[in-house]
Amino acid sequence: MPVELKQESAYSTAQHQFDLAADVLGLSENTRNLLREVKRELVVHFPVHMDDNSIELFTGYRVQHNISRGPAKGGIRYQEGLTLDAVKAMAMLMTWKCAVVGLPYGGAKGGVAVNPNRLSLSELEHLTRRYATEIAILIGPEKDVPAPDMGTTPQIMAWIMDTLSMHAGHSVPASVTGKPLDVGGSEGRDEAPGRGLTFLTLEALKYLHVQEETPTVAIQGYGTVGRSSARLMTEAGLKVVAVSDSRGGAHNPKGLDLEALEEHRKVRGGISGFKGGEDVTNAELLELPVTVLVPAAVENQITAQNAGRVKARLITEGANVPVTPEADRILHDRDVFVIPDILANSGGVIVSYFEWVQDLQAFFWEGEEINTKLHHIITRAFYEVLHTSVNKRLPMRTAAYALAVQKVANATLVRGVYP
Ligand code: NAD
């Protein structure tokens, strides 16, 4: 795994990105101070009955960065070593993500410091229901609406929805998104991050006038985001030549057979050892000679150490914060086009928004309608960011932040300071 020598906190990195946009916009000191800080941060320590009759203590979080434009929205992550600092950074990112694509939401994030793979199904359910109860004081359709993120699934969202519904005494499907279809989930939600990434990758390849007949793609991370990206990009005519999970990956310059890979994963539980390609490490995957690189796993993968060796012409950020600020500058100097996380992976929250609207109206849409609406919203946002980037001569990330921060600043200013 690439390691950055100078480790900054995730939250100070998020604040640094915000500062760049605030400078471009000439934000006043007051507005800057307000938007630079999160609104609410809740830390909970709670016990869970384990299968061996022991009781284990876990730490969880829910942070709301800003709610000026609507209810807070953001995922729940189950990850070993998760910290308040990281959750605050991701909550801030959610505010900008919702704003840049024009959703009527603020930003939030939450999670539990746990490796979900070490829990049995019943331990996972107990942990989820207790965590949901602990953060219930903040959650609700009009207040704060969680969704899946790393390490969490539609089943976990169903348990959260059920727990909140038990407290209310009636079903509250709009309290969480990313649920299974049977309990008010939306068509297309599972694949939405990958679908959004695919739409924008195709738009960027057009804009960059990439001449290759079949552009090639390497994808780091093979979970909700990575797997759907691989499938949908292949369907769209791109050639996925490398994918990886936390234990390593597979590379085949002729293109990977994704169906055979699924069979291999079912038997082996991971990608390593796949016969349809050569083994490749996560670090090697990032430096492969491909047209498009999709980091879709964890933070800080492209750093000052490896950014100079990235060969892709385009990076579509599936993960949140996969590129460090130093690496960003190196990539910009090398003319690597980056579709930044808050725009690139917004397909998930866009379809979460559709799910919330459908739940509130108890009226459900067809998959085709969902995908058409997703395409419209995310493509419109892409061209807004691109025009700002070109007209103001800003990197795509700063342009995206500037558009988003302006919208949140406008809402904050017009609402005024209470009382
Ligand atoms: P997931 O848990 O479904 O999958 C994560 C994948 O990354 C797995 O294949 C895992 O093996 C791999 N991985 C974990 N650690 C790794 C490492 N150190 N190196 C390489 N691979 C590693 O998670 P996900 O929901 O696909 O989320 C991935 C990223 O996308 C996260 O940054 C998340 O915040 C972001 N994201 C998720 C959604 C969503 O709706 N799920 C939406 C937008 C953004």
CSV table of C-alpha atoms and ligand atoms in Angstrom, one decimal:
chain,number,residue,atom,x,y,z
A,1,MET,CA,0.0,0.0,0.0
A,2,PRO,CA,1.4,3.4,-0.9
A,3,VAL,CA,2.2,5.4,2.3
A,4,GLU,CA,2.3,9.2,2.4
A,5,LEU,CA,5.4,10.4,4.4
A,6,LYS,CA,3.7,13.5,5.8
A,7,GLN,CA,0.3,12.3,7.1
A,8,GLU,CA,-2.2,15.1,7.6
A,9,SER,CA,-5.5,14.4,9.3
A,10,ALA,CA,-8.4,13.7,6.9
A,11,TYR,CA,-10.3,16.6,8.3
A,12,SER,CA,-7.5,19.1,7.8
A,13,THR,CA,-7.2,17.9,4.2
A,14,ALA,CA,-11.0,18.4,3.8
A,15,GLN,CA,-10.6,21.9,5.3
A,16,HIS,CA,-7.6,22.6,3.0
A,17,GLN,CA,-9.8,21.8,-0.1
A,18,PHE,CA,-12.5,24.0,1.3
A,19,ASP,CA,-10.0,26.9,1.8
A,20,LEU,CA,-8.9,26.7,-1.8
A,21,ALA,CA,-12.5,27.1,-2.9
A,22,ALA,CA,-13.2,29.8,-0.3
A,23,ASP,CA,-10.2,31.8,-1.7
A,24,VAL,CA,-11.5,31.5,-5.3
A,25,LEU,CA,-14.9,32.7,-4.1
A,26,GLY,CA,-13.6,35.4,-1.8
A,27,LEU,CA,-15.8,34.2,1.0
A,28,SER,CA,-16.1,36.5,4.0
A,29,GLU,CA,-14.2,35.5,7.2
A,30,ASN,CA,-17.6,34.8,9.0
A,31,THR,CA,-19.0,32.5,6.4
A,32,ARG,CA,-15.6,30.8,6.0
A,33,ASN,CA,-15.4,30.1,9.7
A,34,LEU,CA,-18.9,28.8,9.8
A,35,LEU,CA,-18.6,26.4,6.8
A,36,ARG,CA,-15.1,25.2,7.9
A,37,GLU,CA,-16.5,23.5,11.0
A,38,VAL,CA,-19.0,20.7,11.4
A,39,LYS,CA,-22.4,21.5,13.0
A,40,ARG,CA,-22.9,18.4,15.2
A,41,GLU,CA,-20.6,15.5,16.2
A,42,LEU,CA,-21.9,12.5,18.2
A,43,VAL,CA,-19.6,9.8,19.6
A,44,VAL,CA,-21.2,6.7,21.1
A,45,HIS,CA,-19.6,3.8,23.0
A,46,PHE,CA,-22.0,0.9,23.3
A,47,PRO,CA,-22.0,-2.8,24.3
A,48,VAL,CA,-22.9,-5.7,22.1
A,49,HIS,CA,-23.7,-9.3,23.1
A,50,MET,CA,-21.3,-11.6,21.1
A,51,ASP,CA,-22.0,-15.2,20.2
A,52,ASP,CA,-19.6,-16.5,22.9
A,53,ASN,CA,-21.7,-14.7,25.6
A,54,SER,CA,-19.1,-12.0,26.1
A,55,ILE,CA,-20.0,-8.4,25.9
A,56,GLU,CA,-17.8,-6.2,23.6
A,57,LEU,CA,-17.7,-2.4,23.6
A,58,PHE,CA,-17.7,-0.6,20.3
A,59,THR,CA,-17.3,3.1,19.3
A,60,GLY,CA,-19.6,4.7,16.7
A,61,TYR,CA,-20.1,8.2,15.3
A,62,ARG,CA,-22.6,10.4,13.5
A,63,VAL,CA,-21.5,13.8,12.3
A,64,GLN,CA,-23.6,16.5,10.6
A,65,HIS,CA,-21.5,19.1,8.8
A,66,ASN,CA,-24.2,21.4,7.5
A,67,ILE,CA,-28.0,21.4,7.1
A,68,SER,CA,-28.6,24.8,5.5
A,69,ARG,CA,-29.9,23.3,2.3
A,70,GLY,CA,-32.0,20.4,3.7
A,71,PRO,CA,-31.8,17.3,5.9
A,72,ALA,CA,-28.4,15.9,6.4
A,73,LYS,CA,-27.4,12.9,4.1
A,74,GLY,CA,-24.5,10.6,4.2
A,75,GLY,CA,-23.4,7.0,4.5
A,76,ILE,CA,-22.6,4.7,7.4
A,77,ARG,CA,-19.2,3.0,7.3
A,78,TYR,CA,-18.1,-0.1,9.2
A,79,GLN,CA,-14.3,0.1,9.2
A,80,GLU,CA,-11.5,-1.1,11.5
A,81,GLY,CA,-9.9,1.9,13.2
A,82,LEU,CA,-12.5,4.5,12.0
A,83,THR,CA,-11.9,7.8,13.7
A,84,LEU,CA,-14.0,10.9,14.5
A,85,ASP,CA,-11.5,12.9,12.4
A,86,ALA,CA,-12.2,10.8,9.3
A,87,VAL,CA,-16.0,10.9,9.8
A,88,LYS,CA,-15.9,14.7,10.1
A,89,ALA,CA,-14.0,14.9,6.8
A,90,MET,CA,-16.4,12.7,5.0
A,91,ALA,CA,-19.4,14.6,6.5
A,92,MET,CA,-18.0,17.8,5.1
A,93,LEU,CA,-17.5,16.1,1.7
A,94,MET,CA,-21.1,15.0,1.7
A,95,THR,CA,-22.3,18.7,2.1
A,96,TRP,CA,-20.3,19.6,-1.1
A,97,LYS,CA,-21.3,16.4,-2.9
A,98,CYS,CA,-25.0,17.1,-2.4
A,99,ALA,CA,-24.6,20.8,-3.3
A,100,VAL,CA,-22.6,20.3,-6.5
A,101,VAL,CA,-25.2,18.0,-8.0
A,102,GLY,CA,-28.0,20.2,-6.7
A,103,LEU,CA,-29.7,17.9,-4.2
A,104,PRO,CA,-31.7,19.5,-1.4
A,105,TYR,CA,-29.6,18.0,1.4
A,106,GLY,CA,-26.9,18.9,3.8
A,107,GLY,CA,-24.0,16.6,4.6
A,108,ALA,CA,-23.4,13.9,7.2
A,109,LYS,CA,-21.5,10.7,7.8
A,110,GLY,CA,-21.4,8.0,10.4
A,111,GLY,CA,-20.0,4.6,11.2
A,112,VAL,CA,-18.6,2.1,13.7
A,113,ALA,CA,-14.9,1.3,14.2
A,114,VAL,CA,-15.2,-2.4,13.4
A,115,ASN,CA,-14.1,-4.9,10.8
A,116,PRO,CA,-17.5,-6.3,9.8
A,117,ASN,CA,-15.9,-9.4,8.4
A,118,ARG,CA,-15.0,-10.7,11.8
A,119,LEU,CA,-18.6,-10.6,13.1
A,120,SER,CA,-21.2,-13.4,12.6
A,121,LEU,CA,-24.5,-12.4,11.0
A,122,SER,CA,-26.2,-12.2,14.4
A,123,GLU,CA,-23.4,-10.1,15.9
A,124,LEU,CA,-23.6,-7.8,12.9
A,125,GLU,CA,-27.4,-7.4,13.4
A,126,HIS,CA,-27.0,-6.8,17.2
A,127,LEU,CA,-24.3,-4.2,16.6
A,128,THR,CA,-26.3,-2.5,13.9
A,129,ARG,CA,-29.5,-2.3,15.9
A,130,ARG,CA,-27.7,-0.9,19.0
A,131,TYR,CA,-25.7,1.6,16.9
A,132,ALA,CA,-28.9,2.7,15.2
A,133,THR,CA,-30.6,3.2,18.6
A,134,GLU,CA,-27.6,5.2,19.9
A,135,ILE,CA,-27.7,7.7,17.0
A,136,ALA,CA,-31.5,7.7,16.7
A,137,ILE,CA,-31.7,11.1,18.4
A,138,LEU,CA,-30.2,12.6,15.2
A,139,ILE,CA,-31.9,10.4,12.5
A,140,GLY,CA,-35.2,10.8,10.7
A,141,PRO,CA,-36.6,11.5,7.2
A,142,GLU,CA,-36.6,15.3,7.9
A,143,LYS,CA,-33.4,15.4,10.0
A,144,ASP,CA,-30.7,13.1,8.8
A,145,VAL,CA,-30.9,10.1,6.4
A,146,PRO,CA,-28.1,7.5,6.4
A,147,ALA,CA,-27.2,5.2,3.5
A,148,PRO,CA,-24.6,2.4,2.9
A,149,ASP,CA,-20.9,3.0,2.6
A,150,MET,CA,-17.8,0.9,3.0
A,151,GLY,CA,-18.5,-2.3,5.0
A,152,THR,CA,-22.3,-1.8,5.1
A,153,THR,CA,-25.0,-3.3,2.9
A,154,PRO,CA,-28.7,-3.1,2.0
A,155,GLN,CA,-29.4,-5.7,4.7
A,156,ILE,CA,-27.7,-3.4,7.3
A,157,MET,CA,-29.9,-0.5,6.1
A,158,ALA,CA,-33.0,-2.7,6.5
A,159,TRP,CA,-32.0,-3.4,10.1
A,160,ILE,CA,-31.5,0.3,10.8
A,161,MET,CA,-34.9,1.1,9.2
A,162,ASP,CA,-36.6,-1.6,11.2
A,163,THR,CA,-35.0,-0.4,14.5
A,164,LEU,CA,-36.0,3.2,13.9
A,165,SER,CA,-39.5,2.0,12.9
A,166,MET,CA,-39.8,-0.1,16.1
A,167,HIS,CA,-39.0,3.0,18.1
A,168,ALA,CA,-41.6,5.0,16.2
A,169,GLY,CA,-44.3,2.3,16.4
A,170,HIS,CA,-44.8,2.5,12.6
A,171,SER,CA,-42.8,1.9,9.5
A,172,VAL,CA,-40.5,4.8,8.6
A,173,PRO,CA,-38.9,3.7,5.3
A,174,ALA,CA,-37.7,7.3,4.4
A,175,SER,CA,-35.4,7.2,7.5
A,176,VAL,CA,-32.6,5.5,5.5
A,177,THR,CA,-31.7,4.8,1.9
A,178,GLY,CA,-29.9,2.0,0.1
A,179,LYS,CA,-32.5,-0.5,1.5
A,180,PRO,CA,-33.6,-3.7,-0.2
A,181,LEU,CA,-36.4,-3.3,-2.7
A,182,ASP,CA,-38.8,-5.2,-0.4
A,183,VAL,CA,-38.8,-2.5,2.2
A,184,GLY,CA,-38.9,0.7,0.1
A,185,GLY,CA,-35.6,0.6,-1.6
A,186,SER,CA,-35.2,2.0,-5.1
A,187,GLU,CA,-34.5,0.4,-8.4
A,188,GLY,CA,-30.9,1.1,-9.5
A,189,ARG,CA,-29.6,2.1,-6.0
A,190,ASP,CA,-27.0,-0.7,-5.7
A,191,GLU,CA,-25.4,0.1,-9.1
A,192,ALA,CA,-25.9,3.9,-8.9
A,193,PRO,CA,-22.3,4.9,-7.9
A,194,GLY,CA,-20.9,2.7,-10.7
A,195,ARG,CA,-23.5,4.0,-13.2
A,196,GLY,CA,-22.7,7.6,-12.4
A,197,LEU,CA,-18.9,6.9,-12.7
A,198,THR,CA,-19.5,5.2,-16.1
A,199,PHE,CA,-21.6,8.2,-17.4
A,200,LEU,CA,-19.0,10.7,-16.4
A,201,THR,CA,-16.0,8.6,-17.6
A,202,LEU,CA,-17.7,8.5,-21.1
A,203,GLU,CA,-18.3,12.2,-21.1
A,204,ALA,CA,-14.7,13.0,-20.0
A,205,LEU,CA,-13.3,10.6,-22.7
A,206,LYS,CA,-15.3,12.6,-25.3
A,207,TYR,CA,-14.1,15.9,-23.9
A,208,LEU,CA,-10.5,14.7,-23.9
A,209,HIS,CA,-10.8,13.5,-27.5
A,210,VAL,CA,-9.4,10.1,-26.6
A,211,GLN,CA,-8.8,8.4,-29.9
A,212,GLU,CA,-8.3,4.8,-28.7
A,213,GLU,CA,-11.0,2.5,-30.1
A,214,THR,CA,-11.3,0.7,-26.8
A,215,PRO,CA,-10.1,2.7,-23.9
A,216,THR,CA,-8.8,0.5,-21.0
A,217,VAL,CA,-9.7,0.7,-17.4
A,218,ALA,CA,-8.1,-0.3,-14.1
A,219,ILE,CA,-10.3,-0.4,-11.0
A,220,GLN,CA,-8.9,-0.5,-7.4
A,221,GLY,CA,-11.5,-1.9,-5.0
A,222,TYR,CA,-14.2,-4.5,-5.9
A,223,GLY,CA,-17.1,-3.8,-3.6
A,224,THR,CA,-20.3,-1.9,-4.3
A,225,VAL,CA,-18.6,0.8,-6.3
A,226,GLY,CA,-15.8,-1.1,-8.0
A,227,ARG,CA,-17.9,-4.1,-9.1
A,228,SER,CA,-20.8,-2.1,-10.6
A,229,SER,CA,-18.3,0.2,-12.3
A,230,ALA,CA,-16.5,-2.8,-13.9
A,231,ARG,CA,-19.7,-4.3,-15.2
A,232,LEU,CA,-21.2,-1.1,-16.5
A,233,MET,CA,-18.0,0.2,-18.1
A,234,THR,CA,-17.6,-3.1,-19.9
A,235,GLU,CA,-21.2,-2.9,-21.1
A,236,ALA,CA,-20.4,0.7,-22.3
A,237,GLY,CA,-17.6,-0.7,-24.5
A,238,LEU,CA,-14.6,0.1,-22.3
A,239,LYS,CA,-12.1,-2.7,-21.6
A,240,VAL,CA,-11.5,-3.4,-17.9
A,241,VAL,CA,-8.0,-4.9,-17.8
A,242,ALA,CA,-7.4,-4.9,-14.0
A,243,VAL,CA,-9.3,-5.0,-10.7
A,244,SER,CA,-8.3,-5.5,-7.1
A,245,ASP,CA,-9.6,-6.0,-3.6
A,246,SER,CA,-7.8,-5.5,-0.3
A,247,ARG,CA,-5.7,-8.6,-0.8
A,248,GLY,CA,-4.5,-7.9,-4.4
A,249,GLY,CA,-5.8,-8.0,-7.9
A,250,ALA,CA,-5.7,-9.5,-11.4
A,251,HIS,CA,-4.4,-7.9,-14.6
A,252,ASN,CA,-5.1,-9.0,-18.2
A,253,PRO,CA,-4.2,-6.5,-21.0
A,254,LYS,CA,-6.7,-8.3,-23.3
A,255,GLY,CA,-9.5,-7.6,-20.8
A,256,LEU,CA,-10.9,-9.5,-17.8
A,257,ASP,CA,-13.7,-12.0,-18.1
A,258,LEU,CA,-15.9,-10.6,-15.3
A,259,GLU,CA,-18.3,-13.6,-15.2
A,260,ALA,CA,-15.3,-16.0,-14.7
A,261,LEU,CA,-14.0,-13.7,-12.1
A,262,GLU,CA,-17.3,-13.8,-10.2
A,263,GLU,CA,-17.1,-17.6,-10.2
A,264,HIS,CA,-13.5,-17.4,-8.9
A,265,ARG,CA,-14.5,-15.0,-6.1
A,266,LYS,CA,-17.3,-17.2,-5.0
A,267,VAL,CA,-14.9,-20.1,-4.5
A,268,ARG,CA,-11.8,-18.2,-3.3
A,269,GLY,CA,-13.4,-15.3,-1.5
A,270,GLY,CA,-11.2,-12.8,-3.4
A,271,ILE,CA,-9.6,-11.8,-6.6
A,272,SER,CA,-6.0,-13.1,-6.0
A,273,GLY,CA,-5.1,-16.2,-7.9
A,274,PHE,CA,-7.6,-15.6,-10.7
A,275,LYS,CA,-6.5,-17.7,-13.7
A,276,GLY,CA,-7.9,-15.3,-16.3
A,277,GLY,CA,-5.1,-12.8,-15.5
A,278,GLU,CA,-1.7,-12.2,-13.8
A,279,ASP,CA,-1.7,-11.3,-10.1
A,280,VAL,CA,-1.0,-7.6,-9.5
A,281,THR,CA,-0.6,-5.7,-6.2
A,282,ASN,CA,-2.7,-2.7,-5.3
A,283,ALA,CA,0.3,-0.4,-5.7
A,284,GLU,CA,1.1,-1.9,-9.2
A,285,LEU,CA,-2.5,-1.5,-10.3
A,286,LEU,CA,-2.4,2.2,-9.8
A,287,GLU,CA,0.6,2.5,-12.2
A,288,LEU,CA,-0.6,0.3,-15.1
A,289,PRO,CA,-0.6,1.7,-18.6
A,290,VAL,CA,-4.4,2.3,-18.9
A,291,THR,CA,-6.6,5.1,-20.3
A,292,VAL,CA,-8.8,5.3,-17.1
A,293,LEU,CA,-7.9,4.7,-13.5
A,294,VAL,CA,-10.8,4.2,-11.0
A,295,PRO,CA,-9.7,4.2,-7.4
A,296,ALA,CA,-12.8,2.8,-5.7
A,297,ALA,CA,-11.5,1.5,-2.3
A,298,VAL,CA,-10.0,3.6,0.4
A,299,GLU,CA,-8.5,7.1,1.0
A,300,ASN,CA,-5.0,8.4,0.1
A,301,GLN,CA,-4.0,5.8,-2.5
A,302,ILE,CA,-2.5,8.2,-5.0
A,303,THR,CA,0.2,10.1,-3.1
A,304,ALA,CA,3.2,12.3,-3.8
A,305,GLN,CA,5.2,9.1,-4.0
A,306,ASN,CA,3.3,7.4,-6.8
A,307,ALA,CA,1.5,10.3,-8.6
A,308,GLY,CA,4.4,10.8,-11.0
A,309,ARG,CA,4.1,7.2,-12.2
A,310,VAL,CA,0.4,7.1,-12.9
A,311,LYS,CA,0.0,6.5,-16.6
A,312,ALA,CA,-3.7,6.9,-16.9
A,313,ARG,CA,-5.0,9.9,-18.9
A,314,LEU,CA,-8.1,10.1,-16.8
A,315,ILE,CA,-8.8,9.4,-13.1
A,316,THR,CA,-12.5,8.9,-12.1
A,317,GLU,CA,-12.6,8.9,-8.3
A,318,GLY,CA,-14.9,6.2,-7.1
A,319,ALA,CA,-13.6,6.3,-3.5
A,320,ASN,CA,-13.8,9.4,-1.4
A,321,VAL,CA,-10.4,11.2,-1.1
A,322,PRO,CA,-8.3,8.6,-3.0
A,323,VAL,CA,-5.8,11.3,-4.0
A,324,THR,CA,-3.8,13.4,-1.5
A,325,PRO,CA,-3.5,17.2,-2.1
A,326,GLU,CA,0.2,16.8,-3.0
A,327,ALA,CA,-0.6,14.2,-5.5
A,328,ASP,CA,-3.4,16.4,-6.9
A,329,ARG,CA,-0.8,19.1,-7.7
A,330,ILE,CA,1.5,16.5,-9.4
A,331,LEU,CA,-1.3,15.1,-11.5
A,332,HIS,CA,-2.5,18.6,-12.5
A,333,ASP,CA,1.0,19.5,-13.6
A,334,ARG,CA,1.2,16.3,-15.6
A,335,ASP,CA,-2.1,17.1,-17.3
A,336,VAL,CA,-3.9,14.0,-15.9
A,337,PHE,CA,-7.7,14.8,-16.0
A,338,VAL,CA,-9.3,14.1,-12.6
A,339,ILE,CA,-13.1,13.8,-12.1
A,340,PRO,CA,-13.2,14.6,-8.3
A,341,ASP,CA,-14.9,12.4,-5.8
A,342,ILE,CA,-17.7,14.8,-4.9
A,343,LEU,CA,-18.9,14.7,-8.5
A,344,ALA,CA,-17.7,11.3,-9.8
A,345,ASN,CA,-19.2,9.1,-7.1
A,346,SER,CA,-22.3,11.2,-6.5
A,347,GLY,CA,-24.5,8.6,-8.4
A,348,GLY,CA,-25.0,6.9,-5.0
A,349,VAL,CA,-26.5,9.8,-3.2
A,350,ILE,CA,-28.5,11.0,-6.3
A,351,VAL,CA,-30.3,7.7,-6.4
A,352,SER,CA,-30.6,7.7,-2.6
A,353,TYR,CA,-32.4,11.0,-3.0
A,354,PHE,CA,-34.7,9.3,-5.5
A,355,GLU,CA,-35.3,6.6,-3.0
A,356,TRP,CA,-36.1,9.1,-0.2
A,357,VAL,CA,-38.6,11.0,-2.5
A,358,GLN,CA,-40.3,7.7,-3.5
A,359,ASP,CA,-40.6,6.6,0.1
A,360,LEU,CA,-42.1,9.9,1.2
A,361,GLN,CA,-44.6,9.7,-1.7
A,362,ALA,CA,-45.1,6.0,-1.4
A,363,PHE,CA,-45.0,6.0,-5.2
A,364,PHE,CA,-42.3,4.0,-6.9
A,365,TRP,CA,-40.6,4.6,-10.3
A,366,GLU,CA,-39.3,2.1,-12.9
A,367,GLY,CA,-35.6,1.5,-13.3
A,368,GLU,CA,-35.4,3.2,-16.6
A,369,GLU,CA,-36.8,6.4,-15.2
A,370,ILE,CA,-34.3,6.3,-12.4
A,371,ASN,CA,-31.3,5.8,-14.8
A,372,THR,CA,-32.6,8.6,-17.1
A,373,LYS,CA,-32.9,11.1,-14.2
A,374,LEU,CA,-29.5,10.0,-12.8
A,375,HIS,CA,-27.9,10.6,-16.2
A,376,HIS,CA,-29.6,14.1,-16.5
A,377,ILE,CA,-28.5,15.3,-13.0
A,378,ILE,CA,-24.9,14.0,-13.0
A,379,THR,CA,-24.1,15.0,-16.6
A,380,ARG,CA,-25.5,18.5,-16.0
A,381,ALA,CA,-23.3,18.8,-12.9
A,382,PHE,CA,-20.3,17.5,-14.9
A,383,TYR,CA,-20.6,20.2,-17.5
A,384,GLU,CA,-21.2,22.9,-14.9
A,385,VAL,CA,-18.0,21.9,-13.2
A,386,LEU,CA,-16.1,21.6,-16.5
A,387,HIS,CA,-17.2,25.1,-17.6
A,388,THR,CA,-16.2,26.6,-14.3
A,389,SER,CA,-12.8,24.8,-14.6
A,390,VAL,CA,-12.2,26.0,-18.1
A,391,ASN,CA,-13.5,29.5,-17.7
A,392,LYS,CA,-11.8,30.2,-14.4
A,393,ARG,CA,-8.7,28.1,-15.1
A,394,LEU,CA,-9.2,25.9,-12.1
A,395,PRO,CA,-8.5,22.2,-11.5
A,396,MET,CA,-11.7,20.2,-11.7
A,397,ARG,CA,-11.7,19.6,-8.0
A,398,THR,CA,-11.4,23.2,-7.0
A,399,ALA,CA,-14.1,24.1,-9.6
A,400,ALA,CA,-16.4,21.5,-8.1
A,401,TYR,CA,-15.8,22.7,-4.6
A,402,ALA,CA,-16.2,26.4,-5.7
A,403,LEU,CA,-19.7,25.7,-7.2
A,404,ALA,CA,-20.7,23.6,-4.2
A,405,VAL,CA,-19.4,26.0,-1.5
A,406,GLN,CA,-21.1,28.9,-3.2
A,407,LYS,CA,-24.5,27.2,-3.1
A,408,VAL,CA,-24.1,26.3,0.6
A,409,ALA,CA,-22.8,29.8,1.4
A,410,ASN,CA,-25.8,31.4,-0.3
A,411,ALA,CA,-28.2,29.2,1.7
A,412,THR,CA,-26.4,30.0,4.9
A,413,LEU,CA,-26.3,33.7,4.3
A,414,VAL,CA,-30.0,34.0,3.2
A,415,ARG,CA,-31.1,32.1,6.2
A,416,GLY,CA,-29.1,34.4,8.5
A,417,VAL,CA,-27.8,33.8,12.0
A,418,TYR,CA,-30.3,32.6,14.6
A,419,PRO,CA,-31.6,34.2,16.9
B,1,NAD,P1,-17.3,-1.9,-0.1
B,1,NAD,O1,-17.0,-2.2,1.3
B,1,NAD,O2,-18.5,-2.4,-0.8
B,1,NAD,O3,-16.0,-2.4,-1.0
B,1,NAD,C1,-14.7,-1.9,-0.7
B,1,NAD,C2,-13.7,-2.6,-1.6
B,1,NAD,O4,-12.4,-2.1,-1.4
B,1,NAD,C3,-13.6,-4.1,-1.3
B,1,NAD,O5,-13.4,-4.8,-2.5
B,1,NAD,C4,-12.3,-4.2,-0.4
B,1,NAD,O6,-11.7,-5.5,-0.5
B,1,NAD,C5,-11.5,-3.1,-1.1
B,1,NAD,N1,-10.5,-2.6,-0.2
B,1,NAD,C6,-10.6,-2.3,1.1
B,1,NAD,N2,-9.4,-1.8,1.6
B,1,NAD,C7,-8.6,-1.8,0.5
B,1,NAD,C8,-7.2,-1.4,0.4
B,1,NAD,N3,-6.5,-1.0,1.4
B,1,NAD,N4,-6.7,-1.5,-0.9
B,1,NAD,C9,-7.4,-1.9,-1.9
B,1,NAD,N5,-8.7,-2.3,-1.8
B,1,NAD,C10,-9.2,-2.3,-0.6
B,1,NAD,O7,-17.2,-0.3,-0.2
B,1,NAD,P2,-17.9,0.6,-1.3
B,1,NAD,O8,-19.2,1.0,-0.8
B,1,NAD,O9,-17.7,0.1,-2.7
B,1,NAD,O10,-17.0,2.0,-1.1
B,1,NAD,C11,-15.7,2.2,-1.7
B,1,NAD,C12,-15.4,3.6,-1.7
B,1,NAD,O11,-16.4,4.3,-2.4
B,1,NAD,C13,-15.4,4.3,-0.3
B,1,NAD,O12,-14.4,5.4,-0.4
B,1,NAD,C14,-16.8,4.9,-0.2
B,1,NAD,O13,-16.8,6.0,0.7
B,1,NAD,C15,-17.0,5.4,-1.6
B,1,NAD,N6,-18.4,5.5,-2.0
B,1,NAD,C16,-19.4,4.5,-1.8
B,1,NAD,C17,-20.7,4.7,-2.2
B,1,NAD,C18,-21.7,3.7,-2.0
B,1,NAD,O14,-22.9,4.0,-2.3
B,1,NAD,N7,-21.4,2.5,-1.5
B,1,NAD,C19,-21.0,5.9,-2.8
B,1,NAD,C20,-20.1,6.9,-3.1
B,1,NAD,C21,-18.8,6.7,-2.6
